[in-house]
Coordinates of C-alpha atoms in Angstrom, one line a residue:
M1 CA 152.1 -5.7 108.3
A2 CA 154.6 -7.0 106.1
L3 CA 158.9 -6.8 106.6
Q4 CA 160.7 -5.0 104.4
R5 CA 164.3 -6.4 104.1
I6 CA 167.0 -3.9 103.9
R7 CA 169.2 -5.2 100.5
S8 CA 171.5 -2.7 100.6
L9 CA 173.7 -0.7 102.3
S10 CA 172.3 2.9 101.0
A11 CA 169.2 1.5 102.4
L12 CA 170.9 1.1 105.9
S13 CA 172.4 4.5 104.9
K14 CA 169.6 5.7 105.1
L15 CA 167.4 4.7 108.2
G16 CA 171.4 6.1 110.3
L17 CA 172.2 2.8 111.0
G18 CA 174.8 2.0 108.1
K19 CA 177.4 4.7 109.6
H20 CA 178.0 2.5 113.3
F21 CA 179.2 -0.9 111.7
P22 CA 182.9 -1.9 110.5
G23 CA 181.1 -5.3 109.1
Q24 CA 177.7 -3.4 106.4
E25 CA 177.4 -6.4 104.4
A26 CA 177.0 -9.3 107.0
C27 CA 174.9 -6.0 109.7
A28 CA 172.6 -5.9 106.8
R29 CA 171.0 -9.7 106.6
V30 CA 170.3 -9.0 110.3
V31 CA 168.5 -6.2 110.7
L32 CA 165.2 -6.2 109.5
C33 CA 162.6 -2.6 108.5
I34 CA 159.3 -2.8 109.9
Q35 CA 157.6 0.2 107.7
S36 CA 161.0 2.0 107.6
G37 CA 160.4 3.3 112.0
V38 CA 163.6 3.2 113.7
I39 CA 164.0 2.1 117.7
S40 CA 167.0 1.5 118.7
E41 CA 167.9 -1.5 120.5
G42 CA 171.9 -1.8 122.1
R43 CA 171.5 -5.7 122.2
R44 CA 176.1 -7.4 122.3
T45 CA 175.8 -10.1 119.3
S46 CA 178.3 -12.6 118.8
S47 CA 178.7 -13.8 114.8
S48 CA 181.2 -15.7 113.2
F49 CA 183.6 -12.7 112.0
S50 CA 184.0 -11.7 115.4
H51 CA 186.0 -14.7 116.5
G52 CA 187.8 -15.9 114.0
G53 CA 185.0 -17.3 111.7
S54 CA 184.2 -20.1 114.2
G55 CA 180.9 -19.8 114.5
H56 CA 181.0 -20.6 117.7
P57 CA 182.5 -18.5 121.1
P58 CA 184.7 -21.2 122.9
E59 CA 183.9 -23.5 124.9
Y60 CA 183.5 -22.4 129.3
A61 CA 183.6 -17.9 127.9
D62 CA 182.0 -15.2 129.8
P63 CA 179.8 -13.4 126.6
A64 CA 180.8 -10.9 127.4
D65 CA 184.5 -10.4 127.6
L66 CA 184.5 -12.3 123.2
P67 CA 185.2 -10.0 120.6
G68 CA 181.5 -9.3 118.7
I69 CA 179.8 -6.7 115.9
P70 CA 179.3 -3.6 118.9
W71 CA 175.6 -3.0 118.9
V72 CA 173.4 -4.1 116.3
R73 CA 169.5 -2.1 115.7
S74 CA 166.2 -3.7 116.6
V75 CA 163.6 -1.8 113.3
L76 CA 159.9 -1.5 114.8
S77 CA 157.2 0.6 114.6
G78 CA 153.6 0.5 114.8
C79 CA 151.4 -1.7 115.9
D80 CA 154.7 -3.7 116.8
I81 CA 156.6 -2.0 119.4
M82 CA 152.7 -2.8 121.3
R83 CA 152.7 -5.6 120.9
N84 CA 156.5 -6.6 122.1
P85 CA 156.7 -6.1 125.9
K86 CA 159.5 -4.8 126.1
Y87 CA 158.8 -0.9 124.1
N88 CA 155.7 -0.5 124.9
K89 CA 154.2 1.5 127.2
G90 CA 150.9 0.4 127.9
K91 CA 149.3 -2.4 129.8
R92 CA 146.8 -2.9 126.1
H93 CA 147.5 -2.2 121.9
S94 CA 144.9 0.6 122.8
R95 CA 145.9 2.6 125.8
C96 CA 149.9 2.7 124.9
L97 CA 149.5 6.2 126.2
A98 CA 152.7 6.9 127.3
F99 CA 154.4 7.4 123.7
S100 CA 155.3 11.3 123.7
E101 CA 154.0 13.0 120.8
E102 CA 156.9 13.7 119.3
E103 CA 157.4 8.8 119.4
R104 CA 153.9 9.1 117.7
E105 CA 154.6 10.5 114.6
R106 CA 158.3 9.1 114.2
L107 CA 157.4 5.4 114.8
Y108 CA 153.7 5.7 113.3
L109 CA 152.0 5.3 116.0
R110 CA 149.3 8.1 115.1
G111 CA 146.0 7.1 114.7
L112 CA 146.1 3.4 116.5
L113 CA 146.0 5.4 120.5
P114 CA 143.7 7.9 121.7
P115 CA 145.3 11.4 121.8
A116 CA 146.1 11.7 125.6
V117 CA 149.7 11.2 127.1
L118 CA 149.6 9.8 130.3
S119 CA 152.8 9.6 132.3
Q120 CA 154.3 5.7 133.4
E121 CA 152.8 7.3 136.5
V122 CA 149.2 7.5 135.8
Q123 CA 149.9 4.2 134.9
A124 CA 151.0 2.7 137.7
E125 CA 148.5 4.1 139.8
R126 CA 145.3 3.1 137.2
A127 CA 147.1 -0.2 137.6
L128 CA 146.6 0.1 141.5
I129 CA 143.4 0.5 140.9
N130 CA 142.5 -3.0 139.0
I131 CA 144.7 -4.9 141.4
R132 CA 143.1 -4.0 144.8
S133 CA 139.5 -4.2 142.7
K134 CA 140.1 -8.1 142.2
P135 CA 138.6 -10.5 145.2
N136 CA 141.7 -12.6 145.3
D137 CA 145.1 -13.0 145.7
L138 CA 144.6 -15.3 143.0
E139 CA 142.8 -12.7 140.9
K140 CA 145.6 -10.2 141.3
H141 CA 148.7 -12.8 141.2
T142 CA 147.1 -13.6 136.6
Y143 CA 146.3 -9.6 136.5
L144 CA 150.2 -9.2 137.0
S145 CA 151.6 -12.2 135.9
S146 CA 149.4 -10.1 131.8
L147 CA 150.7 -6.8 132.9
Q148 CA 154.2 -8.7 132.8
E149 CA 153.5 -9.7 129.4
R150 CA 152.3 -7.0 128.1
N151 CA 154.7 -4.3 129.1
E152 CA 157.7 -5.6 130.9
S153 CA 159.0 -1.9 132.3
L154 CA 155.6 -1.5 134.7
F155 CA 154.9 -4.4 135.7
Y156 CA 158.3 -3.6 137.1
Y157 CA 157.1 0.0 137.9
V158 CA 154.6 -1.3 140.1
L159 CA 155.7 -4.8 141.7
A160 CA 158.9 -2.1 142.7
N161 CA 157.5 1.1 143.9
N162 CA 154.5 -1.6 146.2
I163 CA 156.5 -4.3 147.4
E164 CA 155.1 -4.5 150.1
E165 CA 151.7 -4.4 149.2
L166 CA 152.2 -6.9 145.7
L167 CA 154.6 -9.4 147.7
P168 CA 152.9 -11.7 148.6
V169 CA 151.0 -11.6 145.9
V170 CA 153.9 -12.3 142.9
H171 CA 156.1 -14.5 145.2
M172 CA 154.7 -17.3 148.7
P173 CA 152.1 -17.8 149.1
T174 CA 149.9 -17.3 145.9
V175 CA 152.6 -18.4 143.7
S176 CA 152.0 -22.0 145.1
H177 CA 147.6 -21.6 144.6
Y178 CA 148.9 -20.6 141.4
C179 CA 151.4 -24.3 140.9
Q180 CA 148.2 -25.9 141.6
L181 CA 146.2 -24.3 139.1
Y182 CA 149.1 -23.8 136.3
G183 CA 148.0 -26.5 134.4
L184 CA 144.6 -24.6 133.8
M185 CA 146.3 -21.2 133.3
F186 CA 149.0 -22.3 131.0
R187 CA 149.9 -19.5 128.6
S188 CA 151.5 -20.0 125.2
L189 CA 154.3 -17.0 125.5
P190 CA 157.7 -18.7 127.5
R191 CA 158.5 -17.0 129.9
S192 CA 160.1 -20.8 131.3
L193 CA 162.5 -23.3 129.8
F194 CA 161.5 -27.0 130.4
I195 CA 164.0 -29.8 130.4
S196 CA 162.9 -33.4 130.7
M197 CA 164.3 -36.7 130.5
R198 CA 164.1 -37.8 127.3
D199 CA 165.8 -34.0 126.6
K200 CA 169.3 -35.7 128.3
G201 CA 171.7 -35.9 125.8
R202 CA 170.6 -32.8 124.1
V203 CA 170.1 -30.2 127.1
Y204 CA 173.2 -27.7 125.6
S205 CA 170.3 -27.1 121.9
L206 CA 168.1 -26.3 124.5
L207 CA 169.4 -24.1 126.1
K208 CA 170.5 -22.2 122.6
N209 CA 166.6 -22.7 122.0
W210 CA 166.1 -19.8 125.0
P211 CA 166.5 -16.0 123.0
E212 CA 168.2 -14.3 125.3
R213 CA 171.7 -14.4 125.0
R214 CA 173.9 -13.1 127.8
V215 CA 172.3 -14.5 131.0
K216 CA 174.0 -14.3 134.1
A217 CA 171.6 -15.8 136.5
I218 CA 169.4 -19.3 136.2
C219 CA 166.2 -20.0 138.7
L220 CA 165.9 -23.9 139.3
T221 CA 164.1 -26.4 140.5
D222 CA 162.1 -30.0 139.6
G223 CA 159.2 -28.9 142.0
E224 CA 159.3 -31.4 143.7
R225 CA 158.5 -29.6 147.0
V226 CA 156.9 -26.7 146.9
G227 CA 156.1 -25.1 150.2
Y228 CA 154.2 -27.6 152.2
L229 CA 152.3 -28.0 149.1
G230 CA 154.4 -30.8 148.1
D231 CA 155.6 -32.0 144.3
L232 CA 154.0 -30.1 141.8
G233 CA 156.3 -31.7 138.7
V234 CA 156.2 -29.6 136.0
Q235 CA 153.6 -27.0 137.6
A236 CA 156.1 -25.1 139.9
V237 CA 157.5 -23.4 137.1
G238 CA 155.7 -20.3 138.6
V239 CA 158.0 -20.6 141.9
P240 CA 161.7 -19.8 139.3
I241 CA 159.0 -17.9 137.0
S242 CA 158.4 -15.2 140.9
K243 CA 161.0 -15.4 142.3
L244 CA 163.6 -13.9 139.2
A245 CA 161.1 -11.2 138.7
L246 CA 162.1 -10.9 143.0
Y247 CA 165.6 -10.7 140.9
S248 CA 164.4 -7.3 138.6
A249 CA 162.4 -5.5 141.0
C250 CA 164.4 -5.4 144.2
A251 CA 168.3 -5.9 143.0
G252 CA 167.3 -4.1 139.0
I253 CA 169.2 -6.8 137.8
P254 CA 168.0 -7.0 133.8
P255 CA 165.0 -9.0 132.9
N256 CA 166.6 -10.4 129.9
M257 CA 170.2 -11.4 132.1
C258 CA 167.5 -14.0 133.6
L259 CA 166.4 -18.0 132.9
P260 CA 163.5 -19.7 134.5
V261 CA 164.3 -23.6 134.1
C262 CA 162.0 -26.5 135.5
I263 CA 163.5 -29.8 135.5
D264 CA 161.0 -32.4 134.7
A265 CA 161.7 -35.5 136.6
G266 CA 158.4 -36.9 136.7
T267 CA 156.4 -35.9 139.3
D268 CA 154.8 -38.6 142.7
N269 CA 151.4 -36.8 142.8
K270 CA 148.8 -39.5 142.3
E271 CA 146.1 -37.0 141.2
L272 CA 149.0 -34.4 138.4
L273 CA 149.5 -38.1 137.2
Q274 CA 145.4 -38.7 136.7
S275 CA 144.8 -35.0 135.7
Q276 CA 144.1 -34.9 131.7
F277 CA 145.4 -31.0 131.8
Y278 CA 149.1 -31.9 133.3
V279 CA 152.0 -29.9 131.5
G280 CA 154.6 -32.2 132.6
S281 CA 155.7 -36.2 131.5
K282 CA 153.1 -38.5 133.1
H283 CA 155.8 -40.6 134.6
E284 CA 156.5 -41.3 138.7
R285 CA 159.5 -39.4 139.8
V286 CA 163.2 -40.0 138.2
R287 CA 165.4 -40.7 140.6
G288 CA 168.7 -41.7 141.8
D289 CA 171.3 -42.0 138.9
A290 CA 170.0 -40.5 135.7
Y291 CA 168.1 -37.6 137.2
Y292 CA 171.5 -36.7 139.2
E293 CA 172.9 -37.0 135.2
L294 CA 170.2 -35.0 133.7
L295 CA 171.1 -32.2 136.6
D296 CA 175.4 -32.5 135.1
E297 CA 174.5 -32.0 131.8
F298 CA 172.7 -29.2 132.5
I299 CA 175.2 -27.4 134.5
T300 CA 178.2 -28.1 131.7
A301 CA 175.3 -26.7 129.2
A302 CA 174.8 -23.7 131.1
Q303 CA 178.2 -22.9 131.9
R304 CA 179.3 -23.3 128.3
R305 CA 176.5 -21.2 127.0
F306 CA 176.9 -18.5 129.4
G307 CA 180.4 -18.3 131.4
N308 CA 181.4 -20.0 134.1
T309 CA 180.3 -16.9 136.2
V310 CA 176.3 -17.6 136.2
L311 CA 174.5 -18.0 139.5
V312 CA 172.8 -20.9 139.3
H313 CA 169.3 -20.2 142.5
F314 CA 168.0 -24.6 143.3
E315 CA 164.4 -24.1 144.3
D316 CA 161.8 -25.9 145.7
M317 CA 163.9 -28.5 145.7
A318 CA 164.1 -31.9 147.9
H319 CA 166.6 -31.3 150.7
Q320 CA 168.7 -34.3 149.9
N321 CA 168.8 -33.0 145.8
L322 CA 169.7 -30.1 147.8
D323 CA 172.3 -31.1 149.6
R324 CA 173.8 -33.6 147.7
L325 CA 173.9 -30.7 144.4
L326 CA 175.4 -27.8 146.5
S327 CA 178.6 -30.3 148.0
Q328 CA 179.3 -30.9 144.4
Y329 CA 179.2 -27.8 142.8
R330 CA 179.8 -25.1 144.9
G331 CA 183.6 -25.8 143.8
S332 CA 183.0 -24.5 140.7
L333 CA 180.1 -22.4 140.6
A334 CA 178.5 -19.4 141.8
C335 CA 175.1 -21.7 143.5
F336 CA 172.7 -21.0 146.8
S337 CA 169.5 -22.3 147.7
D338 CA 167.4 -19.3 148.8
D339 CA 165.1 -22.5 150.8
V340 CA 168.6 -23.6 153.0
Q341 CA 170.6 -19.8 153.2
G342 CA 169.1 -17.1 152.4
T343 CA 166.8 -18.6 154.7
A344 CA 169.8 -19.3 157.4
A345 CA 171.0 -15.4 156.0
V346 CA 167.7 -14.0 157.7
V347 CA 168.0 -15.5 160.9
L348 CA 170.9 -15.0 161.4
A349 CA 170.6 -11.5 160.8
G350 CA 168.0 -10.7 162.6
I351 CA 170.2 -11.7 165.9
L352 CA 172.1 -9.4 165.1
A353 CA 169.9 -6.9 164.8
A354 CA 168.6 -8.0 167.6
Q355 CA 171.7 -7.4 169.7
P356 CA 171.4 -3.5 171.5
L357 CA 168.0 -5.2 173.2
T358 CA 169.2 -8.8 174.3
R359 CA 172.7 -6.9 175.2
R360 CA 174.1 -10.5 174.0
S361 CA 176.2 -10.8 170.8
L362 CA 176.2 -14.2 168.5
A363 CA 178.8 -16.2 170.8
E364 CA 176.7 -16.2 173.9
H365 CA 173.4 -16.4 172.8
D366 CA 172.6 -20.4 172.9
I367 CA 170.2 -21.5 170.3
M368 CA 167.7 -24.0 170.3
I369 CA 166.1 -25.1 167.0
A370 CA 163.0 -27.3 166.9
G371 CA 162.3 -29.1 163.4
D372 CA 162.7 -32.5 161.7
S373 CA 163.7 -31.3 158.1
A374 CA 167.5 -30.6 157.0
A375 CA 166.1 -26.8 157.3
G376 CA 167.0 -26.5 160.7
T377 CA 170.7 -28.0 160.3
A378 CA 171.1 -25.5 157.1
I379 CA 170.0 -22.4 159.4
A380 CA 172.4 -24.2 163.1
E381 CA 175.7 -24.7 160.8
L382 CA 175.3 -21.3 159.9
L383 CA 174.5 -20.0 162.8
A384 CA 177.8 -21.2 163.7
E385 CA 180.0 -20.6 160.9
A386 CA 178.9 -17.3 161.9
I387 CA 179.8 -18.0 165.7
A388 CA 183.4 -19.7 164.6
R389 CA 185.0 -16.6 163.1
P390 CA 185.5 -13.7 165.6
S391 CA 186.6 -16.8 168.2
R392 CA 188.3 -17.9 165.5
R393 CA 191.5 -15.7 166.0
G394 CA 191.3 -16.4 170.3
G395 CA 191.2 -20.6 169.5
G396 CA 188.1 -21.5 169.3
T397 CA 186.6 -24.0 166.5
I398 CA 183.9 -24.8 164.7
V399 CA 182.8 -28.3 167.2
D400 CA 183.3 -25.1 169.4
A401 CA 181.1 -23.0 168.0
R402 CA 178.3 -26.3 167.1
R403 CA 177.8 -27.0 170.6
R404 CA 176.1 -23.6 171.5
V405 CA 173.4 -24.8 169.2
W406 CA 170.6 -28.1 170.1
L407 CA 168.4 -29.0 167.6
V408 CA 165.1 -30.6 168.5
D409 CA 162.9 -33.5 166.6
S410 CA 160.0 -34.8 167.6
R411 CA 161.2 -37.2 170.0
G412 CA 163.2 -35.6 171.7
V413 CA 166.9 -32.8 172.5
I414 CA 168.9 -35.4 169.9
T415 CA 171.9 -36.6 171.7
R416 CA 174.0 -39.1 171.9
S417 CA 171.7 -40.1 175.1
R418 CA 168.8 -41.3 172.3
A419 CA 167.4 -45.2 172.2
D420 CA 167.5 -43.9 167.1
A421 CA 171.1 -42.3 167.7
E422 CA 172.6 -44.2 165.5
A423 CA 170.0 -44.6 163.3
L424 CA 169.2 -40.4 163.4
P425 CA 169.9 -38.8 159.4
D426 CA 173.8 -37.2 158.6
H427 CA 172.9 -34.2 158.2
V428 CA 172.2 -33.7 162.5
L429 CA 175.0 -35.3 163.8
P430 CA 177.7 -32.3 164.2
Y431 CA 175.0 -31.4 166.1
C432 CA 174.5 -34.5 168.2
H433 CA 176.1 -33.4 171.8
D434 CA 176.3 -35.4 175.1
G435 CA 173.9 -35.5 178.3
P436 CA 170.1 -36.1 178.4
S437 CA 168.4 -36.6 176.0
H438 CA 164.8 -34.6 177.4
P439 CA 161.7 -36.2 175.2
D440 CA 159.7 -33.4 173.9
I441 CA 159.8 -29.0 173.5
K442 CA 158.9 -28.1 177.3
A443 CA 161.4 -30.3 179.6
A444 CA 163.7 -28.8 176.3
V445 CA 163.6 -25.5 177.2
A446 CA 163.3 -26.4 180.6
A447 CA 166.6 -27.9 180.4
L448 CA 168.6 -25.9 178.3
K449 CA 167.2 -23.2 178.7
P450 CA 168.4 -21.3 175.2
S451 CA 167.6 -17.5 175.1
V452 CA 166.9 -18.1 171.4
L453 CA 164.1 -20.7 169.9
I454 CA 163.6 -21.5 166.1
G455 CA 160.8 -23.3 165.5
I456 CA 161.3 -25.0 161.5
S457 CA 159.0 -27.9 162.1
E458 CA 157.3 -27.5 158.8
G459 CA 155.2 -30.8 159.2
S460 CA 157.3 -32.5 162.1
Q461 CA 154.3 -34.2 164.7
G462 CA 154.0 -32.7 169.1
I463 CA 156.0 -29.1 168.4
T464 CA 154.5 -26.4 169.4
F465 CA 155.8 -23.3 171.2
C466 CA 153.0 -23.3 174.2
Q467 CA 152.2 -20.8 176.9
D468 CA 154.7 -22.6 179.2
V469 CA 157.4 -22.9 176.7
C470 CA 157.3 -19.3 176.0
Q471 CA 156.9 -18.4 179.4
R472 CA 160.1 -20.2 180.3
L473 CA 162.4 -18.5 178.2
A474 CA 160.6 -14.8 179.7
T475 CA 162.2 -16.4 182.9
A476 CA 165.5 -17.5 182.1
H477 CA 166.4 -14.8 179.9
E478 CA 164.7 -10.9 180.6
R479 CA 164.5 -10.1 175.9
P480 CA 164.4 -14.2 174.2
I481 CA 164.4 -13.9 170.3
L482 CA 161.3 -16.4 169.3
M483 CA 160.4 -17.1 165.7
P484 CA 158.6 -20.0 164.8
L485 CA 159.3 -20.4 161.3
S486 CA 157.0 -23.2 159.8
L487 CA 155.3 -22.1 156.7
S488 CA 151.3 -23.8 156.9
E489 CA 150.9 -23.4 161.1
P490 CA 154.0 -21.8 163.0
E491 CA 154.6 -23.1 166.9
V492 CA 153.0 -20.3 168.0
R493 CA 151.1 -17.3 166.8
A494 CA 152.9 -14.0 167.8
E495 CA 150.1 -12.2 169.6
D496 CA 150.4 -15.4 171.7
A497 CA 153.1 -15.2 172.1
Y498 CA 153.6 -11.1 172.9
E499 CA 151.3 -12.2 175.9
W500 CA 152.9 -14.9 177.4
T501 CA 156.2 -12.9 178.1
Q502 CA 154.4 -9.7 178.3
G503 CA 155.5 -8.7 175.7
R504 CA 159.8 -9.2 176.1
A505 CA 160.1 -11.8 173.9
I506 CA 162.2 -10.4 170.2
F507 CA 159.5 -11.9 167.9
A508 CA 159.7 -12.6 163.8
D509 CA 157.5 -15.4 161.9
R510 CA 157.1 -16.1 157.7
K511 CA 154.0 -13.9 158.5
R512 CA 154.1 -11.3 155.9
R513 CA 151.6 -8.6 157.1
D514 CA 150.0 -5.1 155.8
P515 CA 152.2 -2.7 157.1
S516 CA 148.7 -0.4 157.3
S517 CA 147.0 -2.8 160.4
S518 CA 150.5 -5.2 161.4
S519 CA 150.0 -3.5 165.2
I520 CA 149.3 -5.9 167.8
T521 CA 148.2 -4.6 170.9
L522 CA 148.4 -6.6 173.7
S523 CA 146.2 -6.0 177.6
D524 CA 148.6 -4.1 178.9
G525 CA 148.5 -1.7 176.0
Q526 CA 152.0 -2.4 174.3
E527 CA 151.7 -2.3 170.7
F528 CA 153.4 -3.7 168.3
Q529 CA 155.3 -4.8 164.8
P530 CA 156.6 -8.5 164.3
S531 CA 159.1 -9.1 161.5
C532 CA 158.7 -10.9 159.1
V533 CA 161.3 -13.5 157.9
E534 CA 161.5 -12.4 154.7
T535 CA 164.1 -14.4 151.8
A536 CA 163.0 -11.7 149.8
Y537 CA 165.3 -8.9 151.6
L538 CA 169.5 -11.2 151.0
F539 CA 168.6 -12.9 147.5
P540 CA 168.1 -10.8 145.7
G541 CA 170.3 -8.8 146.5
I542 CA 173.3 -11.8 146.6
G543 CA 172.7 -12.1 143.0
L544 CA 173.3 -8.6 142.4
G545 CA 176.2 -8.9 144.2
C546 CA 177.9 -12.6 142.1
I547 CA 176.5 -10.5 139.1
V548 CA 179.0 -7.1 139.5
S549 CA 182.1 -9.2 141.0
R550 CA 181.2 -12.4 138.2
A551 CA 181.7 -14.2 141.1
N552 CA 182.9 -18.1 139.9
R553 CA 181.8 -19.5 143.7
L554 CA 179.7 -17.9 146.1
R555 CA 181.1 -19.3 150.2
N556 CA 178.9 -18.5 153.7
E557 CA 181.7 -16.0 154.2
A558 CA 179.1 -14.2 151.4
F559 CA 176.2 -15.0 153.1
I560 CA 177.5 -13.9 156.7
A561 CA 178.2 -10.9 154.7
A562 CA 175.5 -9.9 153.5
A563 CA 172.8 -10.6 157.0
E564 CA 175.4 -8.4 158.8
A565 CA 174.8 -5.8 155.9
L566 CA 170.9 -6.0 155.6
A567 CA 171.0 -6.1 160.1
A568 CA 173.3 -2.9 159.9
L569 CA 170.0 -1.5 157.9
V570 CA 168.3 -2.0 161.0
T571 CA 167.3 1.0 163.9
D572 CA 166.2 2.3 166.5
E573 CA 162.9 3.4 165.8
H574 CA 163.0 -0.4 164.6
R575 CA 164.2 -1.5 167.8
A576 CA 161.9 0.3 169.4
K577 CA 158.5 -1.4 167.8
G578 CA 160.1 -4.6 167.8
Q579 CA 161.1 -5.6 165.0
I580 CA 164.3 -6.3 163.6
L581 CA 164.5 -6.3 160.1
P582 CA 163.9 -2.7 158.2
G583 CA 161.2 -2.0 156.5
L584 CA 160.6 -4.1 152.4
R585 CA 159.6 -0.7 151.8
D586 CA 163.1 0.3 150.3
I587 CA 164.2 -2.6 149.5
R588 CA 165.7 -1.4 146.4
D589 CA 167.9 -0.1 148.3
I590 CA 168.5 -2.3 151.1
S591 CA 169.3 -5.0 147.3
A592 CA 171.8 -2.6 146.6
R593 CA 174.0 -2.7 150.3
V594 CA 173.4 -6.6 150.3
A595 CA 175.2 -6.9 146.8
C596 CA 177.4 -4.4 148.0
A597 CA 178.0 -6.7 151.3
V598 CA 179.2 -9.6 148.7
A599 CA 180.1 -8.6 145.8
K600 CA 183.6 -7.5 148.5
K601 CA 183.2 -10.3 149.9
A602 CA 183.6 -11.9 146.2
Y603 CA 187.1 -9.6 146.1
E604 CA 188.2 -10.0 149.6
T605 CA 188.3 -13.9 149.1
G606 CA 189.4 -14.2 145.9
V607 CA 186.5 -15.6 143.7
A608 CA 185.6 -12.0 141.8
T609 CA 186.8 -12.2 137.9
A610 CA 185.6 -9.0 137.2
L611 CA 189.1 -6.6 137.7
P612 CA 190.4 -4.8 138.6
K613 CA 187.9 -3.8 141.5
P614 CA 186.0 -0.3 141.3
H615 CA 187.5 2.3 143.9
D616 CA 183.6 2.1 144.9
V617 CA 181.8 -1.0 145.1
L618 CA 178.6 0.7 146.3
T619 CA 178.8 2.8 143.1
A620 CA 179.5 0.3 140.8
V621 CA 177.0 -2.3 141.9
R622 CA 173.7 1.2 141.9
A623 CA 175.3 1.4 138.2
S624 CA 174.3 -2.0 137.3
M625 CA 170.6 -1.4 138.3
Y626 CA 168.0 -1.8 135.1
R627 CA 165.4 0.8 135.6
Q628 CA 161.7 0.4 135.4
T629 CA 161.1 3.8 133.5
Y630 CA 160.2 4.1 130.1
R631 CA 162.9 4.6 127.7
R632 CA 162.7 7.5 125.5
Y633 CA 163.2 6.1 121.8
R634 CA 164.6 7.7 119.1

């Protein structure tokens, strides 16, 4: 279909556009007409005459504050509407059946569609039938990805309204298998930004190539540590894409405000380097100063392009890189890692929600975390921070709080008396306590009698919560909390933990279960529904809270506030089933309340820049949430 450029103000007036803009001559240059139908899309833009004629926005200014043309009309009709995933109201070009009779007439769609008009609800039901007909989760993931490329609104509608069923499909564990095959399944449609080591010095120009200007949330990965699969290089880009899909589906952050980014620093995966289908740079992973200089250039360019309040979500990076990046930027940027702070905050929420069952406050628990990774230390640090906050009024300190948390690795309890105490990594030193070093998890539990036992021993040898460990917990405490969080092979199965403790264990792991068949029945007839420590409870709401408040930093107070908001949503009905986290079915309400808590904490701590503070923060949050329903075009 040929494009006809609008050349005169009279043509603008005929389309109803001329009266809306003060700079009509400039506007005429940016409005294209396809045949003569019109679709309106509200989109803020900046131009040379809108801020002093410089042609460039002030450095580090927030784009939302820049003067500019109030609105630009995107003029589309006919087949081009159906080909555009933003405006399409159907799954395929021949099935855009949600357009009304009036819209079909006015937008030149008559004859291009079958006569039936189907609602979005009917289309969603058809999509679910197609999804459920697929033989495996990878096929389902591929179908959903195609749907997202064809029809954004329907994709997010289906995902948000069936989140319990589709979360394991659109995110972990399925997305990790999708990433393994990404070279074979690559699609040409740009769904993320790729920055390689050879782009050093021109990152800002790459960000300008991204078609959306008002980005508020970035999910950044370098693909070095994708779950238990390890280094997938640039093929890990599927993870930030799926994370940001959950930002939009769960928290209502508009998709055009989300930017997935993959830093291609190479890969140490020999299989990928030898594959002819690998789509990344074929060299070993770059580390050290060169790597950090590229990351620093990216952060600087992102703030310049999208404003100081852009949120950066670090994903699937090596812990040593995460630790350095978070330490370097947390004072000048709203940034976090879902793997580190997200998991820790959900664990904290579960412990807080279990208080009516354990009859203990957080500060009264003795906590043991088993595993070699830095993720366990991150959980310990947030728990210690939460313990210390109320006690500080009485003279308590973070050092006192840390004494209630013990770390255990494959060589036993981490103490100063261990033979390898001098060689311990820096991140465990705050939890290197005095006392004997018990050689394994059995001896540690027998001696220290923790009331909370958390396992995050991915890749560690010899750490399992065997029958003896579980029975010792149940002997020492009426209602012990047990959280095996390893993804590939949990430290203990839910069925065994309940049986070995006669149903007294309060259990949560990271296994996603079908809500219709998640109940576990013991030999004595007791029935439980274990909770899943799912970070999707929190990270979408944390992102939304930062965006609504325009927070320029993200502190531990925000994660504690988010955990408290999540714990408050757990009811006695949940606890009666053994659950310490709410159901995912109401994820949009959960995300709104988490976002409200994060935004309030941002205002309280002085890091919010969206002033004045709304009178009703929760109402402001809900009003900002993207709705997946079809719009009526005019």
